[in-house]
Short mmCIF file of C-alpha atoms in Angstrom, two decimals:
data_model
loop_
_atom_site.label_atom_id
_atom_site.label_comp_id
_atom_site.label_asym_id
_atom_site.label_seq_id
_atom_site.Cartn_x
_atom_site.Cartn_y
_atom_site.Cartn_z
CA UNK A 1 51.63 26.94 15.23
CA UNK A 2 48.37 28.83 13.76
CA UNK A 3 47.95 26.11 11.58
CA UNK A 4 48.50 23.14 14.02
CA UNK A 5 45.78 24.61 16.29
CA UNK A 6 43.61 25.26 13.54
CA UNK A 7 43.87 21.59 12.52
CA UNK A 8 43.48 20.65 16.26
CA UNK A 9 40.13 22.98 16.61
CA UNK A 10 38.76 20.97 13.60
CA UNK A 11 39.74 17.47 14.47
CA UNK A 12 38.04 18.41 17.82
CA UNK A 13 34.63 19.70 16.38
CA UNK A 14 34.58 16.61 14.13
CA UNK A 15 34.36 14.54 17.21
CA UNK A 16 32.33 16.62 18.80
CA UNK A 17 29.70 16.59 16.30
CA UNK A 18 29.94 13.01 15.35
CA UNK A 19 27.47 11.89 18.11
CA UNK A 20 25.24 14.47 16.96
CA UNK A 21 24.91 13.04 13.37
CA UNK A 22 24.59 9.59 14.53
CA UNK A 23 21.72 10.56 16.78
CA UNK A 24 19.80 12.25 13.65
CA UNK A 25 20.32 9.56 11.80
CA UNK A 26 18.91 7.01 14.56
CA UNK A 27 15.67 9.17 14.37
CA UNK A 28 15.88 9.27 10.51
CA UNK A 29 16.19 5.20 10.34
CA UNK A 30 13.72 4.74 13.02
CA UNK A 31 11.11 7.34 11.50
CA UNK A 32 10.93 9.06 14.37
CA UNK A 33 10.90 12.92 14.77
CA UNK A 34 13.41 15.27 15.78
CA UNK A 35 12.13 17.70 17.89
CA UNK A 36 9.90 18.56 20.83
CA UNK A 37 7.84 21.10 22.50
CA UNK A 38 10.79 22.09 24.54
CA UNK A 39 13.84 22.24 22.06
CA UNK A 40 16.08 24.78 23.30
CA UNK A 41 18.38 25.54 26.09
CA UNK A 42 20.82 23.66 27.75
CA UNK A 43 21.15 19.60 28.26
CA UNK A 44 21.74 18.74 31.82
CA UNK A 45 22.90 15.21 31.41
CA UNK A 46 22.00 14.01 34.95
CA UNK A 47 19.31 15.48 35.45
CA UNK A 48 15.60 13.69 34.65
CA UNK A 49 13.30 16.39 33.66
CA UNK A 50 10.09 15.83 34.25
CA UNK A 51 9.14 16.92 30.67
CA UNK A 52 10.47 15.49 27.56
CA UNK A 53 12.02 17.57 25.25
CA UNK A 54 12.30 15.62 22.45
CA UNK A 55 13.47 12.42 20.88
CA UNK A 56 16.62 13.89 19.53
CA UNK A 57 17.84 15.72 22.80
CA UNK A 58 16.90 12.80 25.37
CA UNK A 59 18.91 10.22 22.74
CA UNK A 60 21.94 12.93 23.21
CA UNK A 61 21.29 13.44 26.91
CA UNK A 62 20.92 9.24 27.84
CA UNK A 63 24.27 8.43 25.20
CA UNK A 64 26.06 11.57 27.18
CA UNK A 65 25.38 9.19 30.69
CA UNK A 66 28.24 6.77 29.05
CA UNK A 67 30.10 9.11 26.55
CA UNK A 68 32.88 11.22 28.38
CA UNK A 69 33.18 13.10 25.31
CA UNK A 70 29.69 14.06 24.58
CA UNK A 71 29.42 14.83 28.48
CA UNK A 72 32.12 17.74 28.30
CA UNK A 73 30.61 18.85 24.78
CA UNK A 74 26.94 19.25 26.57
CA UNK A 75 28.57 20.46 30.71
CA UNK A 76 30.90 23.36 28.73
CA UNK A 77 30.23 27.03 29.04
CA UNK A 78 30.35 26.82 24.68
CA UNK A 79 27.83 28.53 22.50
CA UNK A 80 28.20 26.02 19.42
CA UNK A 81 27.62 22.71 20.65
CA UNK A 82 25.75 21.66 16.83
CA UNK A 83 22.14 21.26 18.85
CA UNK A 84 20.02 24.08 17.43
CA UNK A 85 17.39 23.43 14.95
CA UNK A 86 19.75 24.71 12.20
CA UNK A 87 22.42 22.70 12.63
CA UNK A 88 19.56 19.91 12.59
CA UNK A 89 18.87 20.92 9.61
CA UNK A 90 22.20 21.24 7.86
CA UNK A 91 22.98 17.79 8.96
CA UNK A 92 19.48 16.40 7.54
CA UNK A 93 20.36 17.95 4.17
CA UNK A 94 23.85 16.64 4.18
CA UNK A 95 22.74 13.52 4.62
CA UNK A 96 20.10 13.53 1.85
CA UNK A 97 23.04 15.14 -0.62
CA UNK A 98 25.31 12.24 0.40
CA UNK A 99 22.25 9.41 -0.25
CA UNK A 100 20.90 10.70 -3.29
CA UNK A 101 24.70 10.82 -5.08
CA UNK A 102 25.38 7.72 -3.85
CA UNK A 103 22.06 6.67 -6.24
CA UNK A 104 22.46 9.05 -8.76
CA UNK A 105 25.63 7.09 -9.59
CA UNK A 106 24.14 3.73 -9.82
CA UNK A 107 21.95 4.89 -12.00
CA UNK A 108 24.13 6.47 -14.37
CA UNK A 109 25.99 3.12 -13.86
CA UNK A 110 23.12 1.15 -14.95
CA UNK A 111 22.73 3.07 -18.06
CA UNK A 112 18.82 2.35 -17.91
CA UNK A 113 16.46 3.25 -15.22
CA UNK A 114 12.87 4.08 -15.21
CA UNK A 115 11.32 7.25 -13.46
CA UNK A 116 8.16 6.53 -10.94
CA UNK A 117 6.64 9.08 -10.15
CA UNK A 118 3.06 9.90 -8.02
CA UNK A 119 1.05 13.48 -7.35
CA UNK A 120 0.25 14.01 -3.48
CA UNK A 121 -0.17 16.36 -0.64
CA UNK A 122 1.22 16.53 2.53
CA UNK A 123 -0.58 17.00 6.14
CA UNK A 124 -0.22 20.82 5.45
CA UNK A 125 -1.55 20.79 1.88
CA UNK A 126 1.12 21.46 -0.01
CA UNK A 127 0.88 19.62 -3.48
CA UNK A 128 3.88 18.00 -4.28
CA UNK A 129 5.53 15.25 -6.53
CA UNK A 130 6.87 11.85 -5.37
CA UNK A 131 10.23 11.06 -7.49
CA UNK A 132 11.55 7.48 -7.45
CA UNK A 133 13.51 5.66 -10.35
CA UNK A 134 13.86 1.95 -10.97
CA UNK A 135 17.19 0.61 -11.80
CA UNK A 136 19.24 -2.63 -12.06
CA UNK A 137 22.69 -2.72 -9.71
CA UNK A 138 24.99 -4.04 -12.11
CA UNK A 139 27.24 -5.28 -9.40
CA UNK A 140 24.65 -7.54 -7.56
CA UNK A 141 21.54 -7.80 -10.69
CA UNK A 142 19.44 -6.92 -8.71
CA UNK A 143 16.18 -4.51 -9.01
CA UNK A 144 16.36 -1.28 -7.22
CA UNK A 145 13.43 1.25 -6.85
CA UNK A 146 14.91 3.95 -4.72
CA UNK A 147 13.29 7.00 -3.72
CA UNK A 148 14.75 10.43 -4.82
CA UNK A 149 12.86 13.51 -3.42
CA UNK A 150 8.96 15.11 -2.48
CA UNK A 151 9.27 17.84 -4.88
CA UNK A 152 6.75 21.01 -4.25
CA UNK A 153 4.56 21.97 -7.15
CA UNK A 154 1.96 24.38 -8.05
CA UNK A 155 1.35 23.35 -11.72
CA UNK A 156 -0.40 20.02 -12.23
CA UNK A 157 -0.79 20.07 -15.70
CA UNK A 158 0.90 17.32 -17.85
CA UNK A 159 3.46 19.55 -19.45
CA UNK A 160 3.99 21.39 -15.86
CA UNK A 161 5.01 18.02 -14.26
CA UNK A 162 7.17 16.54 -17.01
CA UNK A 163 9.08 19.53 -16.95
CA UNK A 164 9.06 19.54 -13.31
CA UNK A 165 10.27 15.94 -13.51
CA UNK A 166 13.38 16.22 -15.89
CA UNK A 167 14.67 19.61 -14.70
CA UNK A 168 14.45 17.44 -11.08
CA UNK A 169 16.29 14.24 -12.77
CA UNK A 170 18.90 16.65 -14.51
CA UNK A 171 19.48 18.52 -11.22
CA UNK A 172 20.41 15.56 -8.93
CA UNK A 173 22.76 14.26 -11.65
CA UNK A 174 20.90 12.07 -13.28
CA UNK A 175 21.46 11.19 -17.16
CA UNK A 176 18.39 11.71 -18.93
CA UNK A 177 19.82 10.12 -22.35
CA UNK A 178 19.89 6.36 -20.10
CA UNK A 179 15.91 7.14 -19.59
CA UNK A 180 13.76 3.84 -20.83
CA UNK A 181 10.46 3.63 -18.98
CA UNK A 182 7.98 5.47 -16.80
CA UNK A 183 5.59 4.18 -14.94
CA UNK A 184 2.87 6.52 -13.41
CA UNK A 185 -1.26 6.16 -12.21
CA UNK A 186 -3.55 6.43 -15.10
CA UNK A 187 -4.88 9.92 -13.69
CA UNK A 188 -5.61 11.89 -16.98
CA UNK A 189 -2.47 14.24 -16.50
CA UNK A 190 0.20 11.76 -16.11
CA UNK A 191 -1.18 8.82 -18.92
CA UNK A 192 -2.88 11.30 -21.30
CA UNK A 193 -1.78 10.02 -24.79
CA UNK A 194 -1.39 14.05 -26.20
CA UNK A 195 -1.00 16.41 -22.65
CA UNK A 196 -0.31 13.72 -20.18
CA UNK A 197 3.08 13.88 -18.16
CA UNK A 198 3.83 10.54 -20.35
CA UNK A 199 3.20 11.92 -24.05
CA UNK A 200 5.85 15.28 -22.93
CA UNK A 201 8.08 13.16 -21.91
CA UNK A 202 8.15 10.61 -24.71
CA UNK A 203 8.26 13.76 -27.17
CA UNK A 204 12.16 14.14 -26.15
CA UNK A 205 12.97 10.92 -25.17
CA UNK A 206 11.23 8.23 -27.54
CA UNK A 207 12.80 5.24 -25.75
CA UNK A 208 10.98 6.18 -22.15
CA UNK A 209 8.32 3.68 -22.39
CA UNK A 210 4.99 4.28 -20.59
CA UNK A 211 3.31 1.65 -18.03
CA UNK A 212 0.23 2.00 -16.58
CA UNK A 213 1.23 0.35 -12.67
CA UNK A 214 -0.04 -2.95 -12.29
CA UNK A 215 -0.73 -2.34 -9.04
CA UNK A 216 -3.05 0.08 -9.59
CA UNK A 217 -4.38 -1.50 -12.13
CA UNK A 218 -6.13 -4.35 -9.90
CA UNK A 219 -6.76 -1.70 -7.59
CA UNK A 220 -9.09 -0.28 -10.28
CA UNK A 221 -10.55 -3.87 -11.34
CA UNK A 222 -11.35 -4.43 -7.42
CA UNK A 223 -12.85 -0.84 -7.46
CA UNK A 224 -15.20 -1.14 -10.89
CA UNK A 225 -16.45 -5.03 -9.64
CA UNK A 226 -17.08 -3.08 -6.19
CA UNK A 227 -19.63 -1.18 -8.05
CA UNK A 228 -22.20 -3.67 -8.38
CA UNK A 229 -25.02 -2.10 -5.93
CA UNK A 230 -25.27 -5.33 -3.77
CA UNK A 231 -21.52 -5.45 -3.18
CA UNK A 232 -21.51 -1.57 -2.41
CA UNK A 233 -24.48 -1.73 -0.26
CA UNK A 234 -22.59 -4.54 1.35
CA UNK A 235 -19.27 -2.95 1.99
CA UNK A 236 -21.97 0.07 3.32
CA UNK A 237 -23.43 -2.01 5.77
CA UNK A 238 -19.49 -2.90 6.75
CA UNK A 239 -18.24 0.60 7.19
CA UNK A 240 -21.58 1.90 8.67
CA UNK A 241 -21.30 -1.18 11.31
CA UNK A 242 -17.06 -0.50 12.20
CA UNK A 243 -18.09 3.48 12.75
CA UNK A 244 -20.46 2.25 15.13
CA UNK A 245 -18.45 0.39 17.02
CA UNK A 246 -15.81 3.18 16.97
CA UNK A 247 -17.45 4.66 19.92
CA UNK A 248 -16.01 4.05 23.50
CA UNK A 249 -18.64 2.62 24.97
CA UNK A 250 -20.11 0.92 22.26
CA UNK A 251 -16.78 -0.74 21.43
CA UNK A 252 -16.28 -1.67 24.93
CA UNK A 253 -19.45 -3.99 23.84
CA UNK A 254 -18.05 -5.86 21.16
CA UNK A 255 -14.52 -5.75 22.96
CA UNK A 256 -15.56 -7.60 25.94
CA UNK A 257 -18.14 -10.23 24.00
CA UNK A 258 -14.67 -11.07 22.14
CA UNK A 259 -12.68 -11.21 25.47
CA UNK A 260 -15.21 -13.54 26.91
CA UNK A 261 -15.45 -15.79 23.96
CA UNK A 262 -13.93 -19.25 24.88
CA UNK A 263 -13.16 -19.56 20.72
CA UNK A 264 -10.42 -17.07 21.67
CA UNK A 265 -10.40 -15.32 18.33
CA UNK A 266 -7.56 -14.03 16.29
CA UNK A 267 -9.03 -10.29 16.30
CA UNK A 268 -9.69 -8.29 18.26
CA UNK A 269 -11.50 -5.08 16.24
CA UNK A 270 -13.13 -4.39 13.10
CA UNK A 271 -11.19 -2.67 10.83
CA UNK A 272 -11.98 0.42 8.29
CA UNK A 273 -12.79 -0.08 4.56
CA UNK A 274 -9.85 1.43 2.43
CA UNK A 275 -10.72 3.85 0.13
CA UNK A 276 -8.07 3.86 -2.48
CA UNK A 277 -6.81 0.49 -2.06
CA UNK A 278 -9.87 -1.56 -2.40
CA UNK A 279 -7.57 -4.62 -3.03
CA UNK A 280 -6.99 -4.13 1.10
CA UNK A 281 -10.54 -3.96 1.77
CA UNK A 282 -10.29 -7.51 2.07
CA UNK A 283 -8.73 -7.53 5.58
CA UNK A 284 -11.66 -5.33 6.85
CA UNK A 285 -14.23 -7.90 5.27
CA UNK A 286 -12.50 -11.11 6.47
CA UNK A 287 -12.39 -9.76 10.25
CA UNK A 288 -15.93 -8.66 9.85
CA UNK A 289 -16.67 -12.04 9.13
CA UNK A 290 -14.24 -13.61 12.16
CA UNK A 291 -16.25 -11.16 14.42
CA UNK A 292 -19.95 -11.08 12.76
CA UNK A 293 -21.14 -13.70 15.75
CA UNK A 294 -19.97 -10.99 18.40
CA UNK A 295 -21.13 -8.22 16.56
CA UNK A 296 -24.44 -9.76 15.92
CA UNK A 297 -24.63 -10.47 19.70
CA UNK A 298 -23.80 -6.88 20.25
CA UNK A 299 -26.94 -5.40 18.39
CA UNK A 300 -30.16 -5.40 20.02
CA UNK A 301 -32.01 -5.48 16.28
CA UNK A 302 -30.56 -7.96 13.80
CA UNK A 303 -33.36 -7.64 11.08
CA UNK A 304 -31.33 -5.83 9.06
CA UNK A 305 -29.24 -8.25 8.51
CA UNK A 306 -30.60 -10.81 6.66
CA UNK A 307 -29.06 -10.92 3.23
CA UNK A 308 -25.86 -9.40 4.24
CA UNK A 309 -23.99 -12.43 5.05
CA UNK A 310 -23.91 -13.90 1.36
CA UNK A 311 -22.68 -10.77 -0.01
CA UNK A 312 -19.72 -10.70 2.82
CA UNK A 313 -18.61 -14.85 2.07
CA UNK A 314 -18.73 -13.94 -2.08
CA UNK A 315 -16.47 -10.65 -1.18
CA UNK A 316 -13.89 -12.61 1.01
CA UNK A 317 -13.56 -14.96 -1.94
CA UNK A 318 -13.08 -12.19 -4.35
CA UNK A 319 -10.53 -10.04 -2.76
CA UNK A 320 -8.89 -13.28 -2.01
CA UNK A 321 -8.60 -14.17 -5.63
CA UNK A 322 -6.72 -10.18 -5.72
CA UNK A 323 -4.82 -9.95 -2.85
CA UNK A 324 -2.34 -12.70 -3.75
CA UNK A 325 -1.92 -10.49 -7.11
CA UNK A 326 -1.78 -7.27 -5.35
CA UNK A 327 1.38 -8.74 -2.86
CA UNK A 328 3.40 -9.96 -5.98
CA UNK A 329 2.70 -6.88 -8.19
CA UNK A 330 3.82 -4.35 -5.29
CA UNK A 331 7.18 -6.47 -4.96
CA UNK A 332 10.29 -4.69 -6.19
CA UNK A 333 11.78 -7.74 -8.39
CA UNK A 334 8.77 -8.25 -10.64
CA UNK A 335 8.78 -7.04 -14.05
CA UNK A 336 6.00 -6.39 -16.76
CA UNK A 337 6.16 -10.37 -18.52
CA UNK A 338 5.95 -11.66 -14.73
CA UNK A 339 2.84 -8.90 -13.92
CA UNK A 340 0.96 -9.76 -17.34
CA UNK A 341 1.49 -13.89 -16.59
CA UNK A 342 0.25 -14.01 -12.99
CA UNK A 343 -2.95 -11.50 -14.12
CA UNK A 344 -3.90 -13.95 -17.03
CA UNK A 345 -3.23 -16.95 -14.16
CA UNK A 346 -5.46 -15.07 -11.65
CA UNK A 347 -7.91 -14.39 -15.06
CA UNK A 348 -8.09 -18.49 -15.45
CA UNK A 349 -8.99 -19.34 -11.72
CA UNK A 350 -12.05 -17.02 -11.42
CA UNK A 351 -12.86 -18.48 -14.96
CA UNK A 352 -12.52 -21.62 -13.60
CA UNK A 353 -14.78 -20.49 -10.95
CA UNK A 354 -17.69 -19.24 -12.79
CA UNK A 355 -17.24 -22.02 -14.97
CA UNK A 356 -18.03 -24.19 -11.61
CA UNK A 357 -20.52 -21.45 -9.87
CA UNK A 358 -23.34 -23.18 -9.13
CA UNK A 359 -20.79 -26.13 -6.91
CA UNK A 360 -18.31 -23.04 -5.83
CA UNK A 361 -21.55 -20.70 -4.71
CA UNK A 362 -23.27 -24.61 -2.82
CA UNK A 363 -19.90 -24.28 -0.41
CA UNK A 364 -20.70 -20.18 0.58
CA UNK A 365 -23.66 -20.66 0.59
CA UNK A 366 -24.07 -23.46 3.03
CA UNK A 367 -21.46 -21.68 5.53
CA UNK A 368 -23.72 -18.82 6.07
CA UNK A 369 -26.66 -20.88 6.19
CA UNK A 370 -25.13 -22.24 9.30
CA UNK A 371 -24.34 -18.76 11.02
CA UNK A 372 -27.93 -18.17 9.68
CA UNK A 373 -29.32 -20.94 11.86
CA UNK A 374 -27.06 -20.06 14.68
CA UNK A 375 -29.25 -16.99 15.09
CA UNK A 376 -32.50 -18.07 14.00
CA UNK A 377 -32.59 -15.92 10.94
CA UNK A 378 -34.94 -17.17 8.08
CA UNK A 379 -32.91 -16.81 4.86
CA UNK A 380 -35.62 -14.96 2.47
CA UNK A 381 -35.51 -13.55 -1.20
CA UNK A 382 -36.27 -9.88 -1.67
CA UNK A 383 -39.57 -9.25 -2.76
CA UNK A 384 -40.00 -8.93 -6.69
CA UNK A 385 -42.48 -7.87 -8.95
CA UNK A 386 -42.85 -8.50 -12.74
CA UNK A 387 -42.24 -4.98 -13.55
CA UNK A 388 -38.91 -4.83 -10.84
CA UNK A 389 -36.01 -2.02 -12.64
CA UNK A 390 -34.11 -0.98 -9.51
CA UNK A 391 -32.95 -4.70 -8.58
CA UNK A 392 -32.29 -7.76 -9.63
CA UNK A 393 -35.52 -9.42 -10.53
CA UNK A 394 -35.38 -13.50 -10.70
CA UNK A 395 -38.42 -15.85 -11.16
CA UNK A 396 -37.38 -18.38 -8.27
CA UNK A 397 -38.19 -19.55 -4.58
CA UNK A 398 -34.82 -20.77 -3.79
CA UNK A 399 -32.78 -17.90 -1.94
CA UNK A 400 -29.64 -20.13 -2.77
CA UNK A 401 -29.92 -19.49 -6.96
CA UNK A 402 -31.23 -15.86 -5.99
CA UNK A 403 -27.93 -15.04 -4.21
CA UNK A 404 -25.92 -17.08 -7.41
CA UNK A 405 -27.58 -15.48 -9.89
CA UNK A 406 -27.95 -12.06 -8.72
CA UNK A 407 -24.64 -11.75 -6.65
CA UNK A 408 -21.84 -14.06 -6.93
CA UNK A 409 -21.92 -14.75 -10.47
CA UNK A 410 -22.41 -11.16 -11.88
CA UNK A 411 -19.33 -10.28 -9.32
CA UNK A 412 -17.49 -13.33 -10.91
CA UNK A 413 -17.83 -11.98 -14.56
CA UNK A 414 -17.30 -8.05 -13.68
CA UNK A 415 -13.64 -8.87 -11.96
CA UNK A 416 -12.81 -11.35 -14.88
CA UNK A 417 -14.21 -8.75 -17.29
CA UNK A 418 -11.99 -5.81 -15.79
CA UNK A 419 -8.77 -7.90 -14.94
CA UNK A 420 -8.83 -8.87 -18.77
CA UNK A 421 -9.29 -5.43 -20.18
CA UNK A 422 -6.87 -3.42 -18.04
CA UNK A 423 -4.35 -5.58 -18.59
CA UNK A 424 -4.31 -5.37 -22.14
CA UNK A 425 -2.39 -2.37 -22.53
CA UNK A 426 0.54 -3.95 -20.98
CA UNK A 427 0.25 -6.85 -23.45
CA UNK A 428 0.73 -4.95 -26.23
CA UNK A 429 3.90 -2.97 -24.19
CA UNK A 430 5.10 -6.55 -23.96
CA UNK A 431 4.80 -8.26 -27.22
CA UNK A 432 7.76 -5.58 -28.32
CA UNK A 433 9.99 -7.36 -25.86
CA UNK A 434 9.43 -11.31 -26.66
CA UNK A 435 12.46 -11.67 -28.91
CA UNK A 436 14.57 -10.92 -25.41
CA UNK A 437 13.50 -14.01 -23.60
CA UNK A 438 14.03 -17.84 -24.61
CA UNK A 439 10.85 -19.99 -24.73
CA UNK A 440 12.51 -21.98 -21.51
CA UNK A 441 13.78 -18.89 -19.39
CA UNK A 442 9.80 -17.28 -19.97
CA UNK A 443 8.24 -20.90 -18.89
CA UNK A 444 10.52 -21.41 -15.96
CA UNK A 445 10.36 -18.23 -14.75
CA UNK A 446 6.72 -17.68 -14.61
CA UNK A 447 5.85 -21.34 -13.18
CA UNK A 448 8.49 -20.45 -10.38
CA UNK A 449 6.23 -17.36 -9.07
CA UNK A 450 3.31 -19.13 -9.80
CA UNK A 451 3.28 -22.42 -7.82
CA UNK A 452 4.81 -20.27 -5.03
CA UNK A 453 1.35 -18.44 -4.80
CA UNK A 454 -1.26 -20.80 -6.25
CA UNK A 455 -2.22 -22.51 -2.97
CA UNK A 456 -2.80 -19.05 -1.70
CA UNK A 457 -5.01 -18.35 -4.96
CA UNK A 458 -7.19 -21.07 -4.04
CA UNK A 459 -7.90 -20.47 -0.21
CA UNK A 460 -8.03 -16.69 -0.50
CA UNK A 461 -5.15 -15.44 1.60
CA UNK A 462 -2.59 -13.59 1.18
CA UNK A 463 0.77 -15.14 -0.57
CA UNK A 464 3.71 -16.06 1.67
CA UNK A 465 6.94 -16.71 -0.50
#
């Protein structure tokens, strides 16, 4: 009889807290959080509070209005109902043990996976480690990259992350004999060839092969070009020009010489410069350039802005040219061959471009001309002397081969320049793999991605597949 009531009790609290998990892991899916100002006491189903305490209890309290059993759960006169923060808790973590085993074992299934791994800090400042791993599912072939854990650390030295890093791995189950690649930033502690996170690694496990993310790799060939000091004044002149706009009332400017526009344009605000992902910057320059009329119209003094609007046509083109790149590197099913191809195909259009400059630049050139006219600006040449070392200094009187020859071409040849010689590395990584792939399967493979994305590669926008 003891035991029958014991069983009874437990089939009874596994019902009761069933609507509980669920809840947490609604929030959990929808990345929304648990708790709120007022997370404690009682749940009084039918009554509407007039303050909201929290996403998790008002999910409970509206699913009790058509749950019976939830409703008797929340109305009884019990102390352990499974609502407190520490039950919260204790379900949260039984949920992470239950996902990260159910990876762990397709890992070890795989027999090869690669560990990704990133150095950040959280909204409270806590350093800590990113863990992912990369993986084939045997069962479906397909590419995984599954997240593992945000591991806390207070040594970021190479060795003091690779350690961190395997004792991590080993802990969650993971066999570090099936380890074959990482693939990390090319921040000095994590791709040092001697002390880097790679070169510890690698000193136990030989077959863990180290690649420099392509991702970040064009993010650094976008970043370098950017340097150019008529680009970076440009993208100045951008940022400087969204912050002041970021104001209430001087927003309310530009937003209602937008709303009264009868061109009706696609948007609606300007948009910040990205820091660290310059390849992005190209969504704040393009709706700069969608907006510039209204913006213009919303300055009283437009002096300024004279030689601006070459600089901002020559930077849509470029981070067009990248942005198709960036989308297909970031994807989960591309692989190193695929990355090194479509760089190299990328390589041959701005080529092809600079080859072409002086027709390519004719195009920009005369599209700002027009805005030019539109509000009366004289297009001029900056004023240069025979002795000129700060700036570009040409011997011409047409602001058209000015702007090619000091701007759009020098851009042309940095990215080109960059794209060619950060991509090497991964060349070489590749060359040991050629004797996998058939002549045919390499061809057909590569021309697959490519004409999917080459249209995109010519007009500048991002690649829809």
């Amino acid at each position: 009889m003891i035991q029958t009531e014991r069983m009874k009790q437990v089939l009874e609290n596994r019902q009761n807290i069933k609507p509980i998990i669920e809840a947490i892991m609604l929030c959990g899916r929808q990345n929304m959080p648990l708790r709120g100002h007022r997370d404690w006491g009682r749940i009084h189903v039918d009554d509407t509070l007039k303050n909201n305490q929290g996403n998790f209890r008002e999910i409970i309290r509206y699913r009790a209005q058509g749950d019976d059993v939830l409703r008797t759960v929340l109305d009884s006169e019990k102390t352990i109902k499974y609502l407190s923060n520490t039950s919260q808790n204790a379900i949260i973590d039984s949920c992470n043990s239950v996902l990260l085993s159910k990876i762990v074992a397709s890992v070890n299934k795989a027999k090869c996976f690669a560990v990704l791994a990133d150095e950040t800090s959280d909204i409270s400042g806590v350093e800590q480690v990113s863990l992912c791993v990369r993986y084939v599912d045997l069962d479906k072939l397909e590419l995984h990259e599954d997240f593992l854990q945000f591991i806390p650390t207070n040594d970021t030295t190479g060795k003091g992350q690779a350690n961190l890093i395997l004792e991590n791995l080993s802990t969650f189950g993971v066999e570090l004999k099936y380890l074959r690649g990482q693939g990390y930033d090319g921040a000095a502690a994590m791709s040092g060839r001697y002390k880097g996170v790679q070169a510890h690694i690698k000193k136990l496990y030989p077959s863990a092969i180290y690649v420099h993310c392509s991702a970040h790799l064009l993010n650094l060939v976008v970043s370098k070009s950017c340097s150019l000091q008529p680009i970076r004044n440009c993208l100045g002149v951008i940022s400087k020009t969204r912050d002041f706009f970021v104001y209430p009332k001087r927003k309310s400017v530009l937003t209602q010489k937008i709303e009264n526009s009868p061109d009706n344009p696609s948007k609606k605000t300007l948009k910040r410069c990205c820091e660290t992902r310059w390849i992005e910057s190209y969504h704040s320059v393009n709706d700069f350039l969608e907006l510039y009329d209204f913006v213009v119209e919303s300055l009283d003094d437009i002096s300024t802005w004279e030689d601006v609007r070459y600089k901002w046509k020559i930077l849509t083109k470029r981070f067009g040219f990248g942005l198709p790149l960036s989308k297909q590197l970031q994807k989960i099913n591309i692989d190193l061959r695929l990355a090194v191809k479509l760089a190299h195909e990328t390589y041959k259009e701005i080529q092809a471009y600079r080859n072409d400059a002086e027709n390519k630049f004719e195009k920009i050139f005369k599209e700002a001309s027009k805005i030019a006219d539109n509000f009366q600006v004289e297009i001029k040449i900056p004023r240069t002397s025979s002795r000129q070392t700060l700036r570009v200094n040409i011997n011409t009187t047409s602001a058209e081969e000015y702007y090619r020859v000091s701007v759009f071409i020098p851009y042309l040849e940095s990215f080109a320049n960059e794209l060619k010689e950060r991509f090497i590395d991964h060349e070489t990584t590749l060359n040991s793999f050629h004797s996998l792939f058939s002549k045919e399967e390499l061809d057909n493979d590569f021309m697959t991605l490519v004409n999917n994305y080459q249209d995109d590669l010519e007009n500048g926008k991002p690649a829809i597949l």
